[in-house]
Amino acid sequence: KNQVEQSPQSLIILEGKNCTLQCNYTVSPFSNLRWYKQDTGRGPVSLTIMTFSENTKSNGRYTATLDADTKQSSLHITASQLSDSASYICVVSGGANQGGKLIFGQGTELSVKP
Amino acid sequence: DAGVIQSPRHEVTEMGQEVTLRCKPISGHDYLFWYRQTMMRGLELLIYFNNNVPIDDSGMPEDRFSAKMPNASFSTLKIQPSEPRDSAVYFCASSFSGGPLDEQFFGPGTRLTVL
């Protein structure tokens, strides 16, 4: 069964600290992995997208890594800010014959405290 | 472009009533997706369209749910009759080509509460 699992479910950190969110997936075939940020009351917004040949990709203070062999990804947030408080969702896309279908993880709820 | 537009933003209705959610995708996008988000199940794909044609509706929970896309700039998701377990946030998203690397842009969502 195609699944995406994230950990931890929730995380509280102090402003300025770093944190790392984890994602394991069992989706096959695999095309790419995305990290989305979802602010409260808003739709998800894409942070990064990586294909199987990419190991790391950065977007400002966000750095995503991908190990296609172990089917694991992580999202590292550097020097956290209060505005980073949101849900972070790991999303996997299957092969081309699946059209635009995405498989979503349950998300990690991050709270950054002053 | 204003992005994906959804209406209403909030809907409160009573069990048994018909509910219609509306979506306007980004102009020029050929793919449109309807999702449902709950605390228990996260985001789930309900149905998606390509060039106004439904491609995969395997995520639609039951016959009470129906979706249409009469033209490239408008889609509806209808629930009839509604039940309390339908309470969730419903998102519409669109993408340019629907390819595996294509980014999906999400609307702000409609929060549905069925009493």
PDB file of N, CA, C and O in Angstrom, chain B residues 43-72:
ATOM      1  N   LEU B  43      -4.909  15.009   4.317  1.00  0.00           N
ATOM      2  CA  LEU B  43      -5.387  15.401   2.991  1.00  0.00           C
ATOM      3  C   LEU B  43      -5.626  14.174   2.128  1.00  0.00           C
ATOM      4  O   LEU B  43      -4.746  13.327   1.994  1.00  0.00           O
ATOM      5  N   GLU B  44      -6.803  14.112   1.534  1.00  0.00           N
ATOM      6  CA  GLU B  44      -7.148  12.998   0.663  1.00  0.00           C
ATOM      7  C   GLU B  44      -7.657  13.538  -0.672  1.00  0.00           C
ATOM      8  O   GLU B  44      -8.483  14.448  -0.693  1.00  0.00           O
ATOM      9  N   LEU B  45      -7.183  12.929  -1.748  1.00  0.00           N
ATOM     10  CA  LEU B  45      -7.672  13.307  -3.063  1.00  0.00           C
ATOM     11  C   LEU B  45      -9.049  12.688  -3.293  1.00  0.00           C
ATOM     12  O   LEU B  45      -9.231  11.480  -3.130  1.00  0.00           O
ATOM     13  N   LEU B  46     -10.002  13.511  -3.686  1.00  0.00           N
ATOM     14  CA  LEU B  46     -11.349  13.019  -3.960  1.00  0.00           C
ATOM     15  C   LEU B  46     -11.529  12.703  -5.445  1.00  0.00           C
ATOM     16  O   LEU B  46     -11.989  11.622  -5.819  1.00  0.00           O
ATOM     17  N   ILE B  47     -11.155  13.662  -6.287  1.00  0.00           N
ATOM     18  CA  ILE B  47     -11.350  13.523  -7.727  1.00  0.00           C
ATOM     19  C   ILE B  47     -10.457  14.532  -8.426  1.00  0.00           C
ATOM     20  O   ILE B  47     -10.096  15.559  -7.847  1.00  0.00           O
ATOM     21  N   TYR B  48     -10.040  14.195  -9.675  1.00  0.00           N
ATOM     22  CA  TYR B  48      -9.365  15.221 -10.438  1.00  0.00           C
ATOM     23  C   TYR B  48      -9.808  15.203 -11.894  1.00  0.00           C
ATOM     24  O   TYR B  48     -10.247  14.169 -12.412  1.00  0.00           O
ATOM     25  N   PHE B  49      -9.709  16.369 -12.518  1.00  0.00           N
ATOM     26  CA  PHE B  49     -10.140  16.601 -13.888  1.00  0.00           C
ATOM     27  C   PHE B  49      -8.935  16.994 -14.756  1.00  0.00           C
ATOM     28  O   PHE B  49      -8.018  17.658 -14.284  1.00  0.00           O
ATOM     29  N   ASN B  50      -9.016  16.602 -16.015  1.00  0.00           N
ATOM     30  CA  ASN B  50      -8.068  17.073 -17.011  1.00  0.00           C
ATOM     31  C   ASN B  50      -8.880  17.631 -18.171  1.00  0.00           C
ATOM     32  O   ASN B  50      -9.696  16.907 -18.773  1.00  0.00           O
ATOM     33  N   ASN B  51      -8.663  18.911 -18.478  1.00  0.00           N
ATOM     34  CA  ASN B  51      -9.432  19.551 -19.549  1.00  0.00           C
ATOM     35  C   ASN B  51     -10.945  19.330 -19.371  1.00  0.00           C
ATOM     36  O   ASN B  51     -11.651  18.963 -20.314  1.00  0.00           O
ATOM     37  N   ASN B  52     -11.387  19.522 -18.150  1.00  0.00           N
ATOM     38  CA  ASN B  52     -12.802  19.474 -17.762  1.00  0.00           C
ATOM     39  C   ASN B  52     -13.374  18.066 -17.688  1.00  0.00           C
ATOM     40  O   ASN B  52     -14.559  17.896 -17.382  1.00  0.00           O
ATOM     41  N   VAL B  53     -12.585  17.063 -17.967  1.00  0.00           N
ATOM     42  CA  VAL B  53     -13.063  15.680 -17.958  1.00  0.00           C
ATOM     43  C   VAL B  53     -12.599  14.983 -16.680  1.00  0.00           C
ATOM     44  O   VAL B  53     -11.402  15.025 -16.375  1.00  0.00           O
ATOM     45  N   PRO B  54     -13.506  14.339 -15.938  1.00  0.00           N
ATOM     46  CA  PRO B  54     -13.068  13.611 -14.730  1.00  0.00           C
ATOM     47  C   PRO B  54     -12.188  12.425 -15.111  1.00  0.00           C
ATOM     48  O   PRO B  54     -12.574  11.610 -15.944  1.00  0.00           O
ATOM     49  N   ILE B  55     -11.006  12.357 -14.498  1.00  0.00           N
ATOM     50  CA  ILE B  55     -10.052  11.302 -14.823  1.00  0.00           C
ATOM     51  C   ILE B  55     -10.070  10.188 -13.777  1.00  0.00           C
ATOM     52  O   ILE B  55     -10.016   9.015 -14.110  1.00  0.00           O
ATOM     53  N   ASP B  56     -10.124  10.556 -12.524  1.00  0.00           N
ATOM     54  CA  ASP B  56     -10.070   9.568 -11.452  1.00  0.00           C
ATOM     55  C   ASP B  56     -10.947  10.060 -10.304  1.00  0.00           C
ATOM     56  O   ASP B  56     -10.649  11.071  -9.691  1.00  0.00           O
ATOM     57  N   ASP B  57     -12.031   9.332 -10.066  1.00  0.00           N
ATOM     58  CA  ASP B  57     -12.920   9.688  -8.952  1.00  0.00           C
ATOM     59  C   ASP B  57     -12.928   8.609  -7.877  1.00  0.00           C
ATOM     60  O   ASP B  57     -13.876   8.515  -7.091  1.00  0.00           O
ATOM     61  N   SER B  58     -11.877   7.823  -7.841  1.00  0.00           N
ATOM     62  CA  SER B  58     -11.831   6.702  -6.899  1.00  0.00           C
ATOM     63  C   SER B  58     -11.784   7.157  -5.445  1.00  0.00           C
ATOM     64  O   SER B  58     -12.068   6.380  -4.541  1.00  0.00           O
ATOM     65  N   GLY B  59     -11.446   8.399  -5.213  1.00  0.00           N
ATOM     66  CA  GLY B  59     -11.397   8.920  -3.857  1.00  0.00           C
ATOM     67  C   GLY B  59     -12.719   9.478  -3.357  1.00  0.00           C
ATOM     68  O   GLY B  59     -12.853   9.811  -2.170  1.00  0.00           O
ATOM     69  N   MET B  60     -13.692   9.561  -4.208  1.00  0.00           N
ATOM     70  CA  MET B  60     -15.007  10.070  -3.785  1.00  0.00           C
ATOM     71  C   MET B  60     -15.611   9.045  -2.829  1.00  0.00           C
ATOM     72  O   MET B  60     -15.792   7.879  -3.197  1.00  0.00           O
ATOM     73  N   PRO B  61     -15.955   9.490  -1.619  1.00  0.00           N
ATOM     74  CA  PRO B  61     -16.332   8.522  -0.579  1.00  0.00           C
ATOM     75  C   PRO B  61     -17.582   7.715  -0.886  1.00  0.00           C
ATOM     76  O   PRO B  61     -17.634   6.539  -0.567  1.00  0.00           O
ATOM     77  N   GLU B  62     -18.572   8.299  -1.478  1.00  0.00           N
ATOM     78  CA  GLU B  62     -19.798   7.563  -1.774  1.00  0.00           C
ATOM     79  C   GLU B  62     -20.657   8.368  -2.733  1.00  0.00           C
ATOM     80  O   GLU B  62     -20.306   9.474  -3.134  1.00  0.00           O
ATOM     81  N   ASP B  63     -21.795   7.781  -3.096  1.00  0.00           N
ATOM     82  CA  ASP B  63     -22.643   8.391  -4.119  1.00  0.00           C
ATOM     83  C   ASP B  63     -23.220   9.741  -3.708  1.00  0.00           C
ATOM     84  O   ASP B  63     -23.727  10.471  -4.555  1.00  0.00           O
ATOM     85  N   ARG B  64     -23.121  10.078  -2.461  1.00  0.00           N
ATOM     86  CA  ARG B  64     -23.634  11.374  -2.030  1.00  0.00           C
ATOM     87  C   ARG B  64     -22.765  12.511  -2.555  1.00  0.00           C
ATOM     88  O   ARG B  64     -23.183  13.661  -2.574  1.00  0.00           O
ATOM     89  N   PHE B  65     -21.562  12.174  -2.962  1.00  0.00           N
ATOM     90  CA  PHE B  65     -20.622  13.172  -3.468  1.00  0.00           C
ATOM     91  C   PHE B  65     -20.620  13.150  -4.994  1.00  0.00           C
ATOM     92  O   PHE B  65     -20.570  12.081  -5.605  1.00  0.00           O
ATOM     93  N   SER B  66     -20.652  14.342  -5.586  1.00  0.00           N
ATOM     94  CA  SER B  66     -20.527  14.445  -7.035  1.00  0.00           C
ATOM     95  C   SER B  66     -19.761  15.712  -7.376  1.00  0.00           C
ATOM     96  O   SER B  66     -19.800  16.694  -6.626  1.00  0.00           O
ATOM     97  N   ALA B  67     -19.024  15.675  -8.475  1.00  0.00           N
ATOM     98  CA  ALA B  67     -18.246  16.836  -8.897  1.00  0.00           C
ATOM     99  C   ALA B  67     -18.431  17.042 -10.388  1.00  0.00           C
ATOM    100  O   ALA B  67     -18.545  16.077 -11.148  1.00  0.00           O
ATOM    101  N   LYS B  68     -18.438  18.310 -10.781  1.00  0.00           N
ATOM    102  CA  LYS B  68     -18.584  18.654 -12.191  1.00  0.00           C
ATOM    103  C   LYS B  68     -17.601  19.759 -12.543  1.00  0.00           C
ATOM    104  O   LYS B  68     -17.175  20.539 -11.683  1.00  0.00           O
ATOM    105  N   MET B  69     -17.290  19.819 -13.805  1.00  0.00           N
ATOM    106  CA  MET B  69     -16.454  20.905 -14.318  1.00  0.00           C
ATOM    107  C   MET B  69     -17.030  21.310 -15.667  1.00  0.00           C
ATOM    108  O   MET B  69     -16.594  20.807 -16.709  1.00  0.00           O
ATOM    109  N   PRO B  70     -18.038  22.163 -15.686  1.00  0.00           N
ATOM    110  CA  PRO B  70     -18.729  22.517 -16.930  1.00  0.00           C
ATOM    111  C   PRO B  70     -17.860  23.304 -17.903  1.00  0.00           C
ATOM    112  O   PRO B  70     -18.112  23.274 -19.115  1.00  0.00           O
ATOM    113  N   ASN B  71     -16.831  23.997 -17.392  1.00  0.00           N
ATOM    114  CA  ASN B  71     -15.918  24.719 -18.280  1.00  0.00           C
ATOM    115  C   ASN B  71     -14.558  24.843 -17.592  1.00  0.00           C
ATOM    116  O   ASN B  71     -14.404  24.450 -16.435  1.00  0.00           O
ATOM    117  N   ALA B  72     -13.616  25.412 -18.304  1.00  0.00           N
ATOM    118  CA  ALA B  72     -12.227  25.449 -17.815  1.00  0.00           C
ATOM    119  C   ALA B  72     -12.035  26.354 -16.611  1.00  0.00           C
ATOM    120  O   ALA B  72     -10.984  26.308 -15.972  1.00  0.00           O
TER     121      ALA B  72
END
